[in-house]
Amino acid sequence: MSGCHTPLYYHPEYNYAGRPTPPSGLLNRVMATYTTNGSSGGAEILDALNDLRRNIQNTIPAWFISGFSAAQPTTIFNFPEQTTGYILSYTDGNLSTINYSKESSSGSGANFGATPTSVAASATGSYFASANENAGQVLVSSGGTTFAFSLPNVDKVVTNQGSTIILAMVRNSNSLYRIVKLPATNNPVLPPGFIDCQPLLLPTLCLVPVADQNSAGVPASAYDNPVGASFSLDGNTVYIEDCGPECGGKTAGVTILQEGALVITNVPTVDPLCGDGTPHPACPAGTPSILAALPVANPIPIPGGVTASLSDGTTLYLAGQQLQGTGYFAGNLSLLNLSTYTVTNKYSISDGTHTKMIFGDDNTLWIGSTLCANGARAAQAAAGNTTQAANYNCLTRFVPNSTAVGGPNAILPSWSANTAYNAGQQVSDGTNVEVVLTAGTSGSSKPTWATNTNGYTSTTDGGVVWVNVGAVTPVQIIPAVNNLTVSQPNGSNNMAVLYPNTNQNQYYYGTLSGICWVQNLHKMYTAYGGQIHAFNTADGSEINNYNITIQGTVFDVAYMDALTNSAN
């Protein structure tokens, strides 16, 4: 009977999910990239099922991606459907290919030179792209050959998963560019209005501008400091993220383009900037628009700001910042209805530059940002505000289409009697959010909850002490802290971060540089302030990270065993 048990780890005889069994035998792997001193680093594998950096028997102290090392491995491109990933070494610009089946590096996918500003990779691996702002170049790698296109101040490249679209953006500019592939011929015809074509003697790829008239036909009005793009689930639409005032522009918004007009094989036959005036010609009659046909003006203004976007097919979620009357920027999540193309809601979220958006278990959306300690929330904390409005951490948990209490879309679990609760767990008391300050077992009957929402008033419930942090809303800043700097009238209900980083900051983890959804395990793993922090999707509470911390500074994380690439 001793043999009738579920194996702790997979071995070749237990092949799973149609994928080869990896050397570690782990069922649920999170890969984390790190640097130990800025000059050496690597990629470590964590057991996300058991939240361990070693095996359960403690005979294997750690797992690593063999054959991989880099001084500053800043970014992971995660494609679990292809059992492949790519890791960017920022120091030398090398993009290493990672074989998930073998848990090893299989060489360089591309090299873009030192300190690339932005890199894009696709699931197919047919194209890789980079923006090098210092050199003023867009670099495109295909089949082992890299082409360099001149584009001063370029700072962003974006590609879709199928490698059919490659876009480029320029800092402090209202222009958008794309790569096109010329038909194979001994006498290639260069597209009208091209910026650069490579190679010079027999061009195969060209960099061309994208038409910039808005839906009213006004030249140079389709974009406002574009900083990124996302793609619709049906593959028909591209959402250009117009940063606006957050990047020194005028109007934040989203420009919605037809994806077919931007594919790499769609070579323009007329100047894309025709109709913009000298030196561009007038547009020939019948010239098609690249803009998607909408019932509203295109682009669509998003006052809350836009630097990141993600669609679920019915709603486009847009994260960004809006300048306040105080002179500080404040973070917002705007919801754009994809039937009416109107903003239906706007929520206050973490401040900072929003760069990460990902769906998770329990009907949650997670939003990460960088440099969050300089915004409106930090200013409120400095002024003595102890509510969650002054929580200036960089991670937001959002529950779409939610209900405050009960049902499958409840924002938080309801309180339960005779239940063991850990520090940091959160429940709804029916009106407000209650956070466990002191762990213990709840009483046999519901307590009389404290109603003061100052962010530090407590309720004793059996062996548990709860802190009321305010009304239940779809938004939580993660982790919940109350920034108490002096003793309050009711005593010291100081709610600090549970697992401080090496700087020992009690209220602020730092920049959120990486996040991944550990599918079906109700967890999110993050690279948060340079270290691994993991959270429960059910309530946003933090998992003890003692056994998953990594020696060094962590840059990024990826769930290697995700069911789909969307768990990137």
Tab-separated table of N, CA and C in Angstrom, residues 170-221:
chain	number	residue	atom	x	y	z
A	170	VAL	N	8.206	56.504	-30.271
A	170	VAL	CA	9.301	57.432	-30.020
A	170	VAL	C	8.966	58.285	-28.807
A	171	ARG	N	9.941	58.463	-27.941
A	171	ARG	CA	9.720	59.269	-26.746
A	171	ARG	C	9.343	60.712	-27.101
A	172	ASN	N	8.406	61.279	-26.364
A	172	ASN	CA	7.956	62.672	-26.554
A	172	ASN	C	7.521	62.934	-27.988
A	173	SER	N	6.775	61.997	-28.539
A	173	SER	CA	6.344	62.112	-29.933
A	173	SER	C	4.892	61.666	-30.047
A	174	ASN	N	4.217	62.160	-31.064
A	174	ASN	CA	2.845	61.739	-31.357
A	174	ASN	C	2.798	60.867	-32.606
A	175	SER	N	3.894	60.161	-32.864
A	175	SER	CA	4.000	59.335	-34.067
A	175	SER	C	4.068	57.855	-33.711
A	176	LEU	N	3.673	57.033	-34.674
A	176	LEU	CA	3.706	55.583	-34.534
A	176	LEU	C	4.329	55.001	-35.798
A	177	TYR	N	5.107	53.946	-35.645
A	177	TYR	CA	5.813	53.338	-36.775
A	177	TYR	C	5.610	51.827	-36.745
A	178	ARG	N	5.872	51.193	-37.904
A	178	ARG	CA	5.758	49.734	-37.965
A	178	ARG	C	6.762	49.178	-38.958
A	179	ILE	N	7.004	47.881	-38.853
A	179	ILE	CA	7.893	47.168	-39.769
A	179	ILE	C	7.045	46.466	-40.825
A	180	VAL	N	7.496	46.548	-42.084
A	180	VAL	CA	6.841	45.808	-43.166
A	180	VAL	C	7.872	44.936	-43.878
A	181	LYS	N	7.393	43.833	-44.416
A	181	LYS	CA	8.246	42.896	-45.143
A	181	LYS	C	7.944	43.000	-46.629
A	182	LEU	N	8.974	43.288	-47.426
A	182	LEU	CA	8.800	43.452	-48.862
A	182	LEU	C	8.708	42.094	-49.550
A	183	PRO	N	7.961	42.003	-50.652
A	183	PRO	CA	7.927	40.754	-51.427
A	183	PRO	C	9.323	40.381	-51.913
A	184	ALA	N	9.604	39.091	-51.929
A	184	ALA	CA	10.916	38.630	-52.385
A	184	ALA	C	11.056	38.852	-53.884
A	185	THR	N	12.020	39.683	-54.258
A	185	THR	CA	12.265	40.006	-55.662
A	185	THR	C	13.667	40.570	-55.805
A	186	ASN	N	14.217	40.480	-57.018
A	186	ASN	CA	15.543	41.047	-57.257
A	186	ASN	C	15.509	42.562	-57.371
A	187	ASN	N	14.304	43.121	-57.551
A	187	ASN	CA	14.173	44.575	-57.680
A	187	ASN	C	13.061	45.061	-56.753
A	188	PRO	N	13.309	45.057	-55.437
A	188	PRO	CA	12.261	45.453	-54.498
A	188	PRO	C	11.861	46.911	-54.677
A	189	VAL	N	10.569	47.157	-54.556
A	189	VAL	CA	10.040	48.521	-54.633
A	189	VAL	C	9.867	49.026	-53.212
A	190	LEU	N	10.558	50.104	-52.886
A	190	LEU	CA	10.482	50.647	-51.537
A	190	LEU	C	9.142	51.355	-51.334
A	191	PRO	N	8.531	51.164	-50.179
A	191	PRO	CA	7.198	51.743	-49.954
A	191	PRO	C	7.256	53.268	-49.855
A	192	PRO	N	6.233	53.953	-50.323
A	192	PRO	CA	6.204	55.418	-50.227
A	192	PRO	C	6.263	55.863	-48.771
A	193	GLY	N	7.046	56.904	-48.513
A	193	GLY	CA	7.131	57.467	-47.171
A	193	GLY	C	7.949	56.659	-46.199
A	194	PHE	N	8.727	55.683	-46.679
A	194	PHE	CA	9.490	54.838	-45.764
A	194	PHE	C	10.524	55.664	-44.990
A	195	ILE	N	10.866	55.200	-43.796
A	195	ILE	CA	11.877	55.843	-42.959
A	195	ILE	C	13.248	55.239	-43.217
A	196	ASP	N	13.310	53.918	-43.272
A	196	ASP	CA	14.571	53.211	-43.490
A	196	ASP	C	14.241	51.813	-43.980
A	197	CYS	N	15.096	51.271	-44.851
A	197	CYS	CA	14.945	49.904	-45.346
A	197	CYS	C	16.266	49.177	-45.231
A	198	GLN	N	16.216	47.903	-44.900
A	198	GLN	CA	17.421	47.105	-44.705
A	198	GLN	C	17.218	45.701	-45.278
A	199	PRO	N	18.341	45.047	-45.707
A	199	PRO	CA	19.675	45.618	-45.891
A	199	PRO	C	19.708	46.573	-47.082
A	200	LEU	N	20.697	47.413	-47.123
A	200	LEU	CA	20.716	48.503	-48.100
A	200	LEU	C	20.739	48.014	-49.537
A	201	LEU	N	21.519	46.960	-49.836
A	201	LEU	CA	21.688	46.532	-51.223
A	201	LEU	C	20.459	45.805	-51.758
A	202	LEU	N	19.818	45.027	-50.942
A	202	LEU	CA	18.633	44.290	-51.381
A	202	LEU	C	17.645	44.253	-50.218
A	203	PRO	N	16.892	45.332	-50.028
A	203	PRO	CA	16.033	45.452	-48.842
A	203	PRO	C	14.958	44.360	-48.779
A	204	THR	N	14.745	43.881	-47.557
A	204	THR	CA	13.661	42.919	-47.306
A	204	THR	C	12.677	43.436	-46.262
A	205	LEU	N	13.147	44.307	-45.378
A	205	LEU	CA	12.308	44.889	-44.340
A	205	LEU	C	12.415	46.409	-44.380
A	206	CYS	N	11.323	47.084	-44.079
A	206	CYS	CA	11.324	48.545	-44.039
A	206	CYS	C	10.600	49.039	-42.802
A	207	LEU	N	11.029	50.185	-42.320
A	207	LEU	CA	10.344	50.894	-41.246
A	207	LEU	C	9.531	52.013	-41.876
A	208	VAL	N	8.228	52.027	-41.607
A	208	VAL	CA	7.348	53.027	-42.218
A	208	VAL	C	6.499	53.670	-41.122
A	209	PRO	N	6.054	54.915	-41.331
A	209	PRO	CA	5.136	55.525	-40.363
A	209	PRO	C	3.749	54.925	-40.491
A	210	VAL	N	2.961	55.085	-39.434
A	210	VAL	CA	1.561	54.670	-39.444
A	210	VAL	C	0.709	55.931	-39.577
A	211	ALA	N	-0.318	55.857	-40.396
A	211	ALA	CA	-1.188	57.015	-40.610
A	211	ALA	C	-1.609	57.631	-39.283
A	212	ASP	N	-1.608	58.981	-39.241
A	212	ASP	CA	-1.815	59.658	-37.956
A	212	ASP	C	-3.002	60.614	-37.926
A	213	GLN	N	-3.938	60.470	-38.858
A	213	GLN	CA	-5.134	61.303	-38.811
A	213	GLN	C	-6.180	60.662	-37.909
A	214	ASN	N	-6.867	61.483	-37.117
A	214	ASN	CA	-7.930	60.951	-36.276
A	214	ASN	C	-9.189	60.715	-37.095
A	215	SER	N	-10.248	60.276	-36.453
A	215	SER	CA	-11.460	59.922	-37.198
A	215	SER	C	-12.125	61.137	-37.831
A	216	ALA	N	-11.757	62.329	-37.400
A	216	ALA	CA	-12.286	63.551	-38.022
A	216	ALA	C	-11.416	64.029	-39.169
A	217	GLY	N	-10.328	63.287	-39.446
A	217	GLY	CA	-9.450	63.646	-40.553
A	217	GLY	C	-8.418	64.689	-40.216
A	218	VAL	N	-8.208	64.980	-38.925
A	218	VAL	CA	-7.220	65.987	-38.527
A	218	VAL	C	-5.837	65.347	-38.496
A	219	PRO	N	-4.864	65.892	-39.241
A	219	PRO	CA	-3.515	65.306	-39.266
A	219	PRO	C	-2.845	65.356	-37.892
A	220	ALA	N	-1.949	64.410	-37.683
A	220	ALA	CA	-1.119	64.348	-36.473
A	220	ALA	C	-1.957	64.384	-35.193
A	221	SER	N	-3.126	63.762	-35.213
A	221	SER	CA	-4.033	63.803	-34.059
A	221	SER	C	-4.497	62.426	-33.615
